XYZ file of C-alpha atoms in Angstrom:
419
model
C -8.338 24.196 2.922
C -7.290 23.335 -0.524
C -5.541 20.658 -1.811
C -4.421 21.874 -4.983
C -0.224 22.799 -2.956
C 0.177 19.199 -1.972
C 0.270 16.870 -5.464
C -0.207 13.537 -5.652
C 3.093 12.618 -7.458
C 5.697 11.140 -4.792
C 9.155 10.434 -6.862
C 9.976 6.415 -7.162
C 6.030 5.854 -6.059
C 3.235 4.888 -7.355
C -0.528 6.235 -6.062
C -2.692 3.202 -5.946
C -5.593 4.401 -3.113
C -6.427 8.177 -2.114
C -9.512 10.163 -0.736
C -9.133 14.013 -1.066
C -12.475 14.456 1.592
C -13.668 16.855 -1.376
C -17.557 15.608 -0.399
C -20.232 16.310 -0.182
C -20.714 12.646 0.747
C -17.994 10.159 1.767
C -17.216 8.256 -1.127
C -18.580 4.427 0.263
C -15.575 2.816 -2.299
C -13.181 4.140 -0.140
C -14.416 4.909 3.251
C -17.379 3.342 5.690
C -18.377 5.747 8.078
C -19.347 2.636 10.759
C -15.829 1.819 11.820
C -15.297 -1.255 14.002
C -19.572 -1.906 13.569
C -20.261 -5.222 14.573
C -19.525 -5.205 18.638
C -22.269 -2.520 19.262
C -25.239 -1.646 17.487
C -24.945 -0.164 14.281
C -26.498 3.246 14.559
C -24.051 3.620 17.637
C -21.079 2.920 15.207
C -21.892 5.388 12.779
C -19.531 8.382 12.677
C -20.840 12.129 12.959
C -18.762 14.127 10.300
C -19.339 16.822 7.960
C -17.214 17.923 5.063
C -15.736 21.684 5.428
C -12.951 23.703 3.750
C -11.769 20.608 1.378
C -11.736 18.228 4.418
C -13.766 15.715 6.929
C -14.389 16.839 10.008
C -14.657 13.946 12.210
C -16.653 15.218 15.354
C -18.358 14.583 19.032
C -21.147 16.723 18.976
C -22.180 16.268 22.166
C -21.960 14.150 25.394
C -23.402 11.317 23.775
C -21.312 10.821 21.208
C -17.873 9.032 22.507
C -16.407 8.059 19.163
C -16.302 8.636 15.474
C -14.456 6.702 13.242
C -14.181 5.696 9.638
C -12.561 2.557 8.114
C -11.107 1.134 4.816
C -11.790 -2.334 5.616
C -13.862 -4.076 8.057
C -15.208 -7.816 8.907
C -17.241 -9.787 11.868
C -14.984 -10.430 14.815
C -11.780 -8.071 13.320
C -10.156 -6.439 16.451
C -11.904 -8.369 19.448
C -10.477 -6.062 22.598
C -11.985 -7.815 25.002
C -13.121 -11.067 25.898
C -16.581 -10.167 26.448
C -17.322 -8.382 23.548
C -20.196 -10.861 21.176
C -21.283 -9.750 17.226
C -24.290 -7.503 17.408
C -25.104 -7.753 13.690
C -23.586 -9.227 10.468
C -21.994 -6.256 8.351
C -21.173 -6.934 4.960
C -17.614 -6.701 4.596
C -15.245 -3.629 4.018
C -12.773 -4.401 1.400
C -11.755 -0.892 0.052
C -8.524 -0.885 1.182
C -7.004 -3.515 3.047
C -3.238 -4.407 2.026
C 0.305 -4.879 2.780
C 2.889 -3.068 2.601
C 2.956 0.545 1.187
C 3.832 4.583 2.431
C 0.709 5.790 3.774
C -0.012 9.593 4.204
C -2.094 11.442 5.791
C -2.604 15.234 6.700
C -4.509 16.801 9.247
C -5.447 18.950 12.428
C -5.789 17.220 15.420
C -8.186 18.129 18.473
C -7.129 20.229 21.848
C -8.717 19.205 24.942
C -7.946 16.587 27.523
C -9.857 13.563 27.266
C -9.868 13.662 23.711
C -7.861 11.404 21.372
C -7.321 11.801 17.603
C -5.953 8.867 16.094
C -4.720 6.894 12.927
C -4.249 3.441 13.105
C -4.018 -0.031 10.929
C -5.005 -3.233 12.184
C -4.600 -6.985 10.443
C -8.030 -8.048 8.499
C -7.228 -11.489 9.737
C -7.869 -13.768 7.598
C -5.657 -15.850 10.054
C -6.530 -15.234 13.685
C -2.845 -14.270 13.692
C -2.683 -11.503 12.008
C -4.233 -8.945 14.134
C -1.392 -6.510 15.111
C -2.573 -3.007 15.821
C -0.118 -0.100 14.380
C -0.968 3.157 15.694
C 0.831 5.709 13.168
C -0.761 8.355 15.862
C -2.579 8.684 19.142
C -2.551 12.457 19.586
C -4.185 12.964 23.524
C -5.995 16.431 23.593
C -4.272 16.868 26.964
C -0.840 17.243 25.427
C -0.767 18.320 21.732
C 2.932 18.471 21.909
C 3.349 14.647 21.906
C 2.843 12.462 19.335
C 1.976 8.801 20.367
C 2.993 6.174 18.054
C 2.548 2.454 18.590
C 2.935 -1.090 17.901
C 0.825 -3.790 19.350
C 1.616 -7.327 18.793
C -1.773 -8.458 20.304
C -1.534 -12.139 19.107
C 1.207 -11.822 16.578
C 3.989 -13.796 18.146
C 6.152 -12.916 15.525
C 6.287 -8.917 16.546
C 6.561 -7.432 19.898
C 5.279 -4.430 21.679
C 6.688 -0.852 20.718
C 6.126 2.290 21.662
C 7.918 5.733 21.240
C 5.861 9.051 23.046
C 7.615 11.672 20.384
C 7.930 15.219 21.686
C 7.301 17.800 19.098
C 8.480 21.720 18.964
C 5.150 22.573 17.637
C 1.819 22.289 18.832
C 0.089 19.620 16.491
C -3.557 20.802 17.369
C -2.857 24.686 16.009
C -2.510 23.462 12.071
C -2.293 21.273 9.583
C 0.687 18.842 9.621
C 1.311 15.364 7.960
C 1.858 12.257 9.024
C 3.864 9.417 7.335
C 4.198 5.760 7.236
C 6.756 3.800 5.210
C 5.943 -0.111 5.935
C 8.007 -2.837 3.960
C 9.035 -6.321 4.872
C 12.312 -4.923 6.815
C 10.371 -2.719 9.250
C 8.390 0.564 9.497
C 9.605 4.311 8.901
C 7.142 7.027 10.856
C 7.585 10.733 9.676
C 6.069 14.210 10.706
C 6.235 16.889 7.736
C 8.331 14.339 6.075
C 11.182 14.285 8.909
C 11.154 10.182 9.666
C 11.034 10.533 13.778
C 10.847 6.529 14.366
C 12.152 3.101 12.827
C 11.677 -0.235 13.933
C 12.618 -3.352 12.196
C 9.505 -4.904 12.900
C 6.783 -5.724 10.143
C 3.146 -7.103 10.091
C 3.535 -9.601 7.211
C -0.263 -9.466 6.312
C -2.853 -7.130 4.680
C -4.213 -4.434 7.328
C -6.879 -2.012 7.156
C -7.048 1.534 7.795
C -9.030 3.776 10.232
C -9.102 7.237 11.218
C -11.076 8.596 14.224
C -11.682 11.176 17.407
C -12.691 9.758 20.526
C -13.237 11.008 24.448
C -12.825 9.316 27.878
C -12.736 10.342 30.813
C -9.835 9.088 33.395
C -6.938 7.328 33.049
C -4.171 7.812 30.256
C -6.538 9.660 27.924
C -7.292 12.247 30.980
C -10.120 13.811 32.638
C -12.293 14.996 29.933
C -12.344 18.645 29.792
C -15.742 19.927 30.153
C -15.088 23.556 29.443
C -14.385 22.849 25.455
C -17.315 23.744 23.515
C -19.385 21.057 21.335
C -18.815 20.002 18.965
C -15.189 18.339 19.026
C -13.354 18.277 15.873
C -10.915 16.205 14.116
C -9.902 18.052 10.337
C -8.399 15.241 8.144
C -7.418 17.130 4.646
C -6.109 13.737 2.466
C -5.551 10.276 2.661
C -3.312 8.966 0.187
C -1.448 5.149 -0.245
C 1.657 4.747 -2.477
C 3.322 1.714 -3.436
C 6.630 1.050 -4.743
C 7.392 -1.408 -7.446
C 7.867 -5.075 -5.710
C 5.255 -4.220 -3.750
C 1.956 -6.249 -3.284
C 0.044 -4.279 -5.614
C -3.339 -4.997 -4.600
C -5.631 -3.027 -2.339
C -7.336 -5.955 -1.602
C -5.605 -9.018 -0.378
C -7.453 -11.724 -0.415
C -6.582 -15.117 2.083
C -4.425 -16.555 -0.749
C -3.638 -15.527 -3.878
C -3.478 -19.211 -5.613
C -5.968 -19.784 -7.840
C -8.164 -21.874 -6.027
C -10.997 -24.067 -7.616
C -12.776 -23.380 -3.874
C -14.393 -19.784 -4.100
C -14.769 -19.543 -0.269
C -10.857 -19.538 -0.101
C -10.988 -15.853 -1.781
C -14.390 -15.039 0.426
C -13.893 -13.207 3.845
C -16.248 -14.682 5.921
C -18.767 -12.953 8.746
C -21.630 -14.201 10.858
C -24.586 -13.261 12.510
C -24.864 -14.827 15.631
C -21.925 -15.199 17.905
C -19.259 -17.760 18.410
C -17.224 -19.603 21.411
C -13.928 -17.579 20.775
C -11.684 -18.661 23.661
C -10.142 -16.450 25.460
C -8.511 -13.168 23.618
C -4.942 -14.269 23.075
C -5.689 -17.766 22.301
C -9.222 -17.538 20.325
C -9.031 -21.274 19.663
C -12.479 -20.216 17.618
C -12.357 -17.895 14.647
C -14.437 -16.896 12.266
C -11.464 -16.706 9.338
C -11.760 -20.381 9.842
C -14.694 -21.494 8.431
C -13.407 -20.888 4.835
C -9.536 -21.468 5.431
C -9.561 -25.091 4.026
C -7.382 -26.249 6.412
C -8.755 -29.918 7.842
C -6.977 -28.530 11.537
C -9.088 -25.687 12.483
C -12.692 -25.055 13.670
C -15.739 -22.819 14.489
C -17.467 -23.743 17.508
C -20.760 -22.811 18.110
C -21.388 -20.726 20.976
C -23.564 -23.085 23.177
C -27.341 -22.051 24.121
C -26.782 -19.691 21.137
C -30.732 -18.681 19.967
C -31.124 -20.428 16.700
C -30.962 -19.350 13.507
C -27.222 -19.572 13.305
C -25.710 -17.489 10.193
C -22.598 -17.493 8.589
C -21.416 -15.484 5.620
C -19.363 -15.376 2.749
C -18.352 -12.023 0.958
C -16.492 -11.394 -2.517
C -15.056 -8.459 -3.922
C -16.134 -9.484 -6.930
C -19.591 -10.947 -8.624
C -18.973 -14.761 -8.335
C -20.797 -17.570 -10.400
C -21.375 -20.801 -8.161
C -23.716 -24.280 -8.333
C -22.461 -26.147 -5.120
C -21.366 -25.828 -1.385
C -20.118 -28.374 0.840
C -20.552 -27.933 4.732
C -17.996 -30.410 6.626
C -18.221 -30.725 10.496
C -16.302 -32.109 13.491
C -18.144 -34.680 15.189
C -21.345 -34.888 12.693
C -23.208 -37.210 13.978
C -22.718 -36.398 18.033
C -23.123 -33.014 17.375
C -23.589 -31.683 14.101
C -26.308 -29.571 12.021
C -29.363 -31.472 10.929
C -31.470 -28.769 9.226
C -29.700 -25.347 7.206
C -30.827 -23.151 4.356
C -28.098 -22.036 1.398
C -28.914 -18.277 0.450
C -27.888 -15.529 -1.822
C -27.060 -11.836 -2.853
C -26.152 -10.137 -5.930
C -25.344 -6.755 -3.505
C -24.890 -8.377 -0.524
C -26.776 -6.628 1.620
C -30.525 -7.317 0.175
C -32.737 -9.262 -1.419
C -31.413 -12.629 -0.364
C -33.068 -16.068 -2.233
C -32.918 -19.387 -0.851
C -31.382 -21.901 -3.540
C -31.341 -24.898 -1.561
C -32.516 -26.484 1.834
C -30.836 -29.613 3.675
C -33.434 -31.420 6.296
C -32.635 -34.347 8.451
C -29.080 -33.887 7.145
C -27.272 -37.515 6.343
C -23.427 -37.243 6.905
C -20.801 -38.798 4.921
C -18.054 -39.751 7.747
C -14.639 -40.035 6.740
C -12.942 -43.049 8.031
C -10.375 -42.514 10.741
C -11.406 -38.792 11.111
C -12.672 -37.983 14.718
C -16.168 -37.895 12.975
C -15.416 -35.271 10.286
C -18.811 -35.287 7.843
C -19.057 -33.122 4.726
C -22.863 -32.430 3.188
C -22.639 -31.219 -0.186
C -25.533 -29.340 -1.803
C -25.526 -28.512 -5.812
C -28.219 -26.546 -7.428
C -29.042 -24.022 -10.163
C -25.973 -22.633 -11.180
C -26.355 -18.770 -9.625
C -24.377 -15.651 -11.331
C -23.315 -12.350 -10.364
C -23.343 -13.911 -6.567
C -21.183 -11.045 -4.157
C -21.968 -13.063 -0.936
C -23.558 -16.356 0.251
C -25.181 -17.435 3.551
C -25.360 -20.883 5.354
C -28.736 -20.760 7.923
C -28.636 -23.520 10.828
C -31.901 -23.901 11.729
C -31.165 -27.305 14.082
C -28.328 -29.309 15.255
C -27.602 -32.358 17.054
C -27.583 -31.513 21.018
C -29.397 -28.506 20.846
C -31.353 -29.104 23.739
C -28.933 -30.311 25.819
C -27.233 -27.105 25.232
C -24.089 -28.291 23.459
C -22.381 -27.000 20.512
C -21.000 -27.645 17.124
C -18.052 -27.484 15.079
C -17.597 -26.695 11.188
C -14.068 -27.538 9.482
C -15.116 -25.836 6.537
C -17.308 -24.056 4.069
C -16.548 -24.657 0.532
C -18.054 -23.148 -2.704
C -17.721 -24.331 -5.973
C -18.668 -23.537 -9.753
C -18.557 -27.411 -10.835
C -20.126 -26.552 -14.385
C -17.024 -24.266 -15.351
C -14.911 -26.920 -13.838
C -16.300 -29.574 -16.071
């Protein structure tokens, strides 16, 4: 399938992200083949594909393999879909493409068969626990190839509200190639087949969102029974992705929590743990992992109690970062805080992580008139070409009474630039 009939100019637009699935490896700077990693363990996330004929070919080879999915963005705790769901693992986080605001393309062949689903959809990164709407561009169900499933789910954006529109199509979407549009602004969203807009809504995620494309099976309910008498493996062609902004538009393809300078590096970290949290319940997720880095003196990361020790918490950048202090401040320090953590670091992120300083028998500096609030600040060496820290809590206060704690905030400085 080539590519070379459907150019990359779009009049009035400008092409800031695309992936032409030439191979013969996915390109990691645009896609991860894990998709949503951290709720299972990673090997299961990983996607089976194989590049053929100019595209990926997302597939289930066989009756083990329920899903496979690749992403543009990623973090710990993104897209919690059910209140039991805990981390299984610290990723590092996806950053390739997460942004706001846009047209979006896509074109590909979708899979025949009932209990199969081939599917596009964006959901918030949330760096606020807010911004988690789920936009489903398409949900194409094996079982009916004629009907194109398109979807907006609020989830705990209280400023959107469900929206749904099951689009019947003259055509049978699973016998060729087609494309798929989205046109998202800060008025609403446009939806097109083959460039005929099928769907508006005035409704618009205000937020950066990532992207991910995937096939999946089931076997009941709204997907349908899965149909056992189509062959192994199950495919999903996807022939281009391509993102297009307009001028006005947030150029960026990766939005960061603010986009003030801010002397506090954390504030343009996304943040990730290892060990799990207390969220609350789904809707309300009083706990969050976007805010341990937020700055905001109002929010908190609880512990999740009885949690096996070490804890670990994570900051990733974008973009090498030069830093010489961190400051840890806590709820309730000296009822229930930390007593004994470990500052690390990466230059990849991933590997080869140093230890740059140690607190023991931590000594809290309580602010007046603050329900206990305590900050701990630690300055050392200054460290270059840093792409993510790590805070390890070895101990806290109540531990064996099975309590938990709360951090207000982690903060990250470069004090010898700033004097």
């Amino acid at each position: 399938m080539s590519n070379m009939d459907h150019k990359l100019d779009k009049p009035g637009w400008s092409l800031v992200f695309h992936e032409e699935f030439e191979g013969p490896v996915l390109n990691p700077s645009t896609f991860s083949p894990y998709g949503i990693s951290h709720w299972k363990p990673k090997e299961e996330a990983l996607a089976d594909y194989e590049f053929k004929d100019s595209c990926i070919v997302l597939r289930l080879s066989d009756e083990n393999q329920h899903i496979s999915a690749i992403t543009t963005g990623m973090r710990d705790g993104m897209h919690r879909y059910s209140d039991q769901l805990r981390i299984d693992h610290h990723d590092r986080a996806v950053m390739n493409l997460v942004t706001q605001y846009g047209y979006f393309e896509l074109r590909a062949k979708v899979a025949k068969g009932s209990g199969l689903n081939s599917a596009w959809w964006m959901i918030g990164f949330e760096n606020e626990k807010e911004q988690n709407a789920e936009v489903d561009i398409f949900e194409l169900l094996g079982k009916d190839t004629h009907l194109l499933n398109t979807t907006l789910h609020a989830l705990r954006d209280s400023k959107l509200e469900y929206a749904h529109i099951p689009y019947q199509t003259a055509v049978d979407l699973s016998e060729d190639f087609h494309t798929y549009g989205l046109e998202w602004d800060e008025t609403g969203m446009k939806f097109y087949l083959d460039h005929e807009l099928y769907w508006q809504i005035n409704q618009s995620p205000n937020y950066p969102m990532a992207t991910l494309l995937q096939i999946n099976d089931g076997n009941g309910g709204w997907i349908g029974e899965l149909d056992e008498s189509v062959p192994y493996p199950k495919e999903f062609y996807i022939d281009y992705f391509r993102v297009y902004k307009r001028e006005g538009m947030p150029m960026q393809c990766v939005a960061s929590r603010s986009e003030a300078a801010s002397a506090n590096l954390a504030s343009q970290a996304v943040s990730g743990l290892g060990n799990d949290i207390s969220w609350g319940d789904l809707y309300k997720a009083e706990s969050h992992i976007c805010y341990i880095n937020d700055g905001q003196p109002d929010t908190r990361l609880e512990s999740r109690a009885r949690e096996p020790l070490p804890h670990a918490y994570y900051l990733d950048w974008s973009t090498p970062q030069t830093l010489d202090s961190v400051a840890l401040t806590v709820l309730q320090a000296a009822a229930s805080g930390p007593t004994s953590w470990d500052i690390e670091v990466s230059e990849d992120g991933e590997s080869n992580w140093r230890k740059v300083h140690e607190v023991r028998a931590a000594v809290w500096e309580i602010e007046a008139g603050q329900d206990g609030i305590g900050t701990v600040e630690s300055v050392f060496e200054p460290q270059q070409h840093i792409l993510s820290l790590r805070i390890i809590i070895h101990d806290y206060v109540g531990r064996n009474a099975g309590g938990s704690y709360f951090i207000q905030d982690l903060s990250v400085y470069n004090q010898a630039a700033a004097n």
